[in-house]
């Protein structure tokens, strides 16, 4: 338990040292925290799609795409070409923010998200409805779900707009083709046969 606490403290200290950089770098740290949670197995994908991997999983839903680090990487690549990468970065930052503990840390992260994505001078401003915008005064009393309404708006924007185009994009189709070629390679087929023999013995 002590070793885990020390590791968590080290991560927090490293993040705090880097918080003085520009807005994009700061929000990149928030996103990296979320991706670490996924890689550590805290994403908890739905059981009905646990057997699916890669593009097969990405194509089932935007939720499943966002649970896969490689899927997020490819989706970001696509959104960057559409000049809307800030949408997925904001969504990821909000997911990480919900896991933040301690009022001071929440205030710092809330301010980072606000200044990077929501303020009138934001470096990567997201497109949300005017009446849904938050006042800067709310940053003094943060809570885990303070960005939820805006996050849902951006998620739906991606789900019903960008996501469907992503599934038809060259980025997705080329990755899908590469997966199919790997699966049909002699090495992959031999490995599958070996695994089948082991399973059936």
mmCIF file of C-alpha atoms in Angstrom, residues 1-176:
data_model
loop_
_atom_site.group_PDB
_atom_site.id
_atom_site.type_symbol
_atom_site.label_atom_id
_atom_site.label_comp_id
_atom_site.label_asym_id
_atom_site.label_seq_id
_atom_site.Cartn_x
_atom_site.Cartn_y
_atom_site.Cartn_z
ATOM 1 C CA UNK A 1 0.000 0.000 0.000
ATOM 2 C CA UNK A 2 2.850 2.391 0.908
ATOM 3 C CA UNK A 3 4.612 1.678 -2.415
ATOM 4 C CA UNK A 4 1.416 2.478 -4.353
ATOM 5 C CA UNK A 5 0.904 5.708 -2.381
ATOM 6 C CA UNK A 6 4.510 6.781 -3.071
ATOM 7 C CA UNK A 7 4.054 6.103 -6.779
ATOM 8 C CA UNK A 8 0.844 8.142 -6.877
ATOM 9 C CA UNK A 9 2.537 11.006 -5.009
ATOM 10 C CA UNK A 10 5.438 10.970 -7.461
ATOM 11 C CA UNK A 11 3.055 11.200 -10.413
ATOM 12 C CA UNK A 12 1.207 14.122 -8.832
ATOM 13 C CA UNK A 13 4.473 15.952 -8.090
ATOM 14 C CA UNK A 14 5.671 15.489 -11.669
ATOM 15 C CA UNK A 15 2.394 16.827 -13.006
ATOM 16 C CA UNK A 16 2.503 19.857 -10.715
ATOM 17 C CA UNK A 17 6.028 20.721 -11.893
ATOM 18 C CA UNK A 18 4.812 20.799 -15.479
ATOM 19 C CA UNK A 19 1.680 22.829 -14.851
ATOM 20 C CA UNK A 20 3.476 26.063 -15.635
ATOM 21 C CA UNK A 21 3.714 25.344 -19.374
ATOM 22 C CA UNK A 22 1.333 26.562 -22.065
ATOM 23 C CA UNK A 23 -2.331 25.529 -22.191
ATOM 24 C CA UNK A 24 -1.912 22.773 -24.780
ATOM 25 C CA UNK A 25 0.924 21.156 -22.825
ATOM 26 C CA UNK A 26 -1.055 21.329 -19.579
ATOM 27 C CA UNK A 27 -4.177 19.740 -21.000
ATOM 28 C CA UNK A 28 -1.988 17.097 -22.662
ATOM 29 C CA UNK A 29 -0.980 16.023 -19.145
ATOM 30 C CA UNK A 30 -4.622 15.654 -18.150
ATOM 31 C CA UNK A 31 -5.219 13.500 -21.202
ATOM 32 C CA UNK A 32 -2.165 11.361 -20.464
ATOM 33 C CA UNK A 33 -3.564 10.690 -16.997
ATOM 34 C CA UNK A 34 -6.767 9.394 -18.549
ATOM 35 C CA UNK A 35 -4.842 7.200 -20.999
ATOM 36 C CA UNK A 36 -2.830 5.719 -18.092
ATOM 37 C CA UNK A 37 -6.102 4.691 -16.448
ATOM 38 C CA UNK A 38 -7.100 2.864 -19.643
ATOM 39 C CA UNK A 39 -3.744 1.127 -19.937
ATOM 40 C CA UNK A 40 -3.951 0.067 -16.280
ATOM 41 C CA UNK A 41 -7.258 -1.655 -16.975
ATOM 42 C CA UNK A 42 -9.554 0.879 -15.320
ATOM 43 C CA UNK A 43 -11.516 1.591 -18.482
ATOM 44 C CA UNK A 44 -13.806 -1.419 -17.820
ATOM 45 C CA UNK A 45 -14.994 -2.156 -21.384
ATOM 46 C CA UNK A 46 -18.444 -3.676 -21.672
ATOM 47 C CA UNK A 47 -18.408 -7.469 -21.430
ATOM 48 C CA UNK A 48 -20.284 -7.885 -24.718
ATOM 49 C CA UNK A 49 -17.364 -6.392 -26.634
ATOM 50 C CA UNK A 50 -14.389 -7.618 -24.589
ATOM 51 C CA UNK A 51 -13.461 -10.181 -27.269
ATOM 52 C CA UNK A 52 -13.382 -7.550 -30.019
ATOM 53 C CA UNK A 53 -10.166 -5.753 -30.788
ATOM 54 C CA UNK A 54 -8.910 -2.946 -32.980
ATOM 55 C CA UNK A 55 -11.166 -1.614 -35.691
ATOM 56 C CA UNK A 56 -13.809 -4.267 -35.001
ATOM 57 C CA UNK A 57 -14.229 -2.836 -31.510
ATOM 58 C CA UNK A 58 -13.990 0.797 -32.652
ATOM 59 C CA UNK A 59 -16.822 0.268 -35.117
ATOM 60 C CA UNK A 60 -19.280 -0.916 -32.450
ATOM 61 C CA UNK A 61 -19.595 2.464 -30.708
ATOM 62 C CA UNK A 62 -17.788 5.688 -29.944
ATOM 63 C CA UNK A 63 -17.672 4.603 -26.294
ATOM 64 C CA UNK A 64 -15.669 1.497 -27.203
ATOM 65 C CA UNK A 65 -13.402 3.514 -29.460
ATOM 66 C CA UNK A 66 -12.586 5.887 -26.596
ATOM 67 C CA UNK A 67 -11.718 2.954 -24.312
ATOM 68 C CA UNK A 68 -8.900 1.882 -26.634
ATOM 69 C CA UNK A 69 -5.667 3.951 -26.526
ATOM 70 C CA UNK A 70 -4.889 3.107 -30.152
ATOM 71 C CA UNK A 71 -8.440 4.013 -31.120
ATOM 72 C CA UNK A 72 -8.115 7.382 -29.398
ATOM 73 C CA UNK A 73 -4.819 7.970 -31.189
ATOM 74 C CA UNK A 74 -6.328 7.274 -34.617
ATOM 75 C CA UNK A 75 -9.481 9.267 -33.849
ATOM 76 C CA UNK A 76 -7.349 12.226 -32.767
ATOM 77 C CA UNK A 77 -5.373 11.929 -35.983
ATOM 78 C CA UNK A 78 -8.617 12.088 -37.947
ATOM 79 C CA UNK A 79 -10.044 15.005 -35.953
ATOM 80 C CA UNK A 80 -6.811 16.947 -36.366
ATOM 81 C CA UNK A 81 -7.305 16.785 -40.117
ATOM 82 C CA UNK A 82 -10.832 18.095 -39.598
ATOM 83 C CA UNK A 83 -9.547 20.875 -37.320
ATOM 84 C CA UNK A 84 -11.636 19.627 -34.385
ATOM 85 C CA UNK A 85 -9.157 17.687 -32.251
ATOM 86 C CA UNK A 86 -10.086 19.904 -29.301
ATOM 87 C CA UNK A 87 -13.369 17.990 -28.977
ATOM 88 C CA UNK A 88 -11.809 14.673 -28.018
ATOM 89 C CA UNK A 89 -9.123 16.396 -25.921
ATOM 90 C CA UNK A 90 -11.835 18.175 -23.940
ATOM 91 C CA UNK A 91 -13.788 14.938 -23.455
ATOM 92 C CA UNK A 92 -10.689 13.102 -22.243
ATOM 93 C CA UNK A 93 -9.753 15.948 -19.902
ATOM 94 C CA UNK A 94 -13.240 15.863 -18.373
ATOM 95 C CA UNK A 95 -12.999 12.106 -17.815
ATOM 96 C CA UNK A 96 -9.704 12.548 -15.999
ATOM 97 C CA UNK A 97 -11.082 15.483 -14.007
ATOM 98 C CA UNK A 98 -13.843 13.282 -12.537
ATOM 99 C CA UNK A 99 -11.169 11.146 -10.877
ATOM 100 C CA UNK A 100 -9.401 14.114 -9.268
ATOM 101 C CA UNK A 101 -9.376 14.187 -5.470
ATOM 102 C CA UNK A 102 -8.745 17.138 -3.194
ATOM 103 C CA UNK A 103 -10.229 20.621 -3.541
ATOM 104 C CA UNK A 104 -6.946 22.312 -4.468
ATOM 105 C CA UNK A 105 -6.166 19.816 -7.223
ATOM 106 C CA UNK A 106 -9.716 20.060 -8.540
ATOM 107 C CA UNK A 107 -9.468 23.849 -8.639
ATOM 108 C CA UNK A 108 -6.196 23.672 -10.573
ATOM 109 C CA UNK A 109 -7.472 21.135 -13.109
ATOM 110 C CA UNK A 110 -10.826 22.890 -13.475
ATOM 111 C CA UNK A 111 -9.024 26.130 -14.272
ATOM 112 C CA UNK A 112 -6.810 24.369 -16.812
ATOM 113 C CA UNK A 113 -9.844 22.920 -18.580
ATOM 114 C CA UNK A 114 -11.702 26.228 -18.482
ATOM 115 C CA UNK A 115 -8.800 28.310 -19.774
ATOM 116 C CA UNK A 116 -7.878 25.814 -22.496
ATOM 117 C CA UNK A 117 -11.328 24.906 -23.818
ATOM 118 C CA UNK A 118 -14.115 27.130 -22.490
ATOM 119 C CA UNK A 119 -13.048 30.719 -21.903
ATOM 120 C CA UNK A 120 -13.449 33.391 -24.574
ATOM 121 C CA UNK A 121 -9.647 33.419 -24.905
ATOM 122 C CA UNK A 122 -9.245 29.628 -24.871
ATOM 123 C CA UNK A 123 -6.404 28.277 -26.981
ATOM 124 C CA UNK A 124 -8.517 25.265 -28.089
ATOM 125 C CA UNK A 125 -12.074 26.481 -27.632
ATOM 126 C CA UNK A 126 -14.825 23.882 -28.047
ATOM 127 C CA UNK A 127 -18.149 24.673 -29.663
ATOM 128 C CA UNK A 128 -20.829 24.481 -26.958
ATOM 129 C CA UNK A 129 -24.183 26.206 -26.644
ATOM 130 C CA UNK A 130 -23.949 29.710 -25.224
ATOM 131 C CA UNK A 131 -26.360 29.113 -22.352
ATOM 132 C CA UNK A 132 -24.345 26.088 -21.273
ATOM 133 C CA UNK A 133 -21.092 27.985 -20.822
ATOM 134 C CA UNK A 134 -19.756 28.145 -17.304
ATOM 135 C CA UNK A 135 -18.932 31.297 -15.414
ATOM 136 C CA UNK A 136 -15.338 31.541 -14.236
ATOM 137 C CA UNK A 137 -16.625 32.010 -10.685
ATOM 138 C CA UNK A 138 -17.720 28.363 -10.530
ATOM 139 C CA UNK A 139 -14.053 27.362 -10.581
ATOM 140 C CA UNK A 140 -13.765 28.352 -6.921
ATOM 141 C CA UNK A 141 -16.180 25.597 -5.861
ATOM 142 C CA UNK A 142 -15.426 22.696 -8.217
ATOM 143 C CA UNK A 143 -17.096 19.291 -8.125
ATOM 144 C CA UNK A 144 -16.477 16.119 -10.219
ATOM 145 C CA UNK A 145 -19.490 16.605 -12.511
ATOM 146 C CA UNK A 146 -19.196 20.343 -13.082
ATOM 147 C CA UNK A 147 -18.299 19.829 -16.759
ATOM 148 C CA UNK A 148 -20.713 16.933 -17.368
ATOM 149 C CA UNK A 149 -23.321 18.847 -19.377
ATOM 150 C CA UNK A 150 -20.706 20.339 -21.677
ATOM 151 C CA UNK A 151 -18.908 17.012 -21.972
ATOM 152 C CA UNK A 152 -22.164 15.331 -23.028
ATOM 153 C CA UNK A 153 -22.704 18.006 -25.685
ATOM 154 C CA UNK A 154 -19.252 17.437 -27.150
ATOM 155 C CA UNK A 155 -19.655 13.657 -26.978
ATOM 156 C CA UNK A 156 -22.913 13.826 -28.934
ATOM 157 C CA UNK A 157 -21.324 16.191 -31.428
ATOM 158 C CA UNK A 158 -18.577 13.638 -32.055
ATOM 159 C CA UNK A 159 -20.958 10.669 -32.001
ATOM 160 C CA UNK A 160 -23.414 12.001 -34.569
ATOM 161 C CA UNK A 161 -20.942 13.864 -36.730
ATOM 162 C CA UNK A 162 -17.222 13.106 -36.632
ATOM 163 C CA UNK A 163 -17.439 9.449 -35.564
ATOM 164 C CA UNK A 164 -19.493 8.301 -38.561
ATOM 165 C CA UNK A 165 -17.060 10.019 -40.930
ATOM 166 C CA UNK A 166 -14.115 8.499 -39.094
ATOM 167 C CA UNK A 167 -15.438 4.987 -39.813
ATOM 168 C CA UNK A 168 -15.373 5.833 -43.531
ATOM 169 C CA UNK A 169 -12.042 7.616 -43.468
ATOM 170 C CA UNK A 170 -8.758 6.426 -44.970
ATOM 171 C CA UNK A 171 -7.246 6.407 -41.482
ATOM 172 C CA UNK A 172 -9.772 3.847 -40.251
ATOM 173 C CA UNK A 173 -9.957 1.797 -43.460
ATOM 174 C CA UNK A 174 -6.178 1.583 -43.858
ATOM 175 C CA UNK A 175 -5.789 0.472 -40.252
ATOM 176 C CA UNK A 176 -8.530 -2.104 -40.770
#
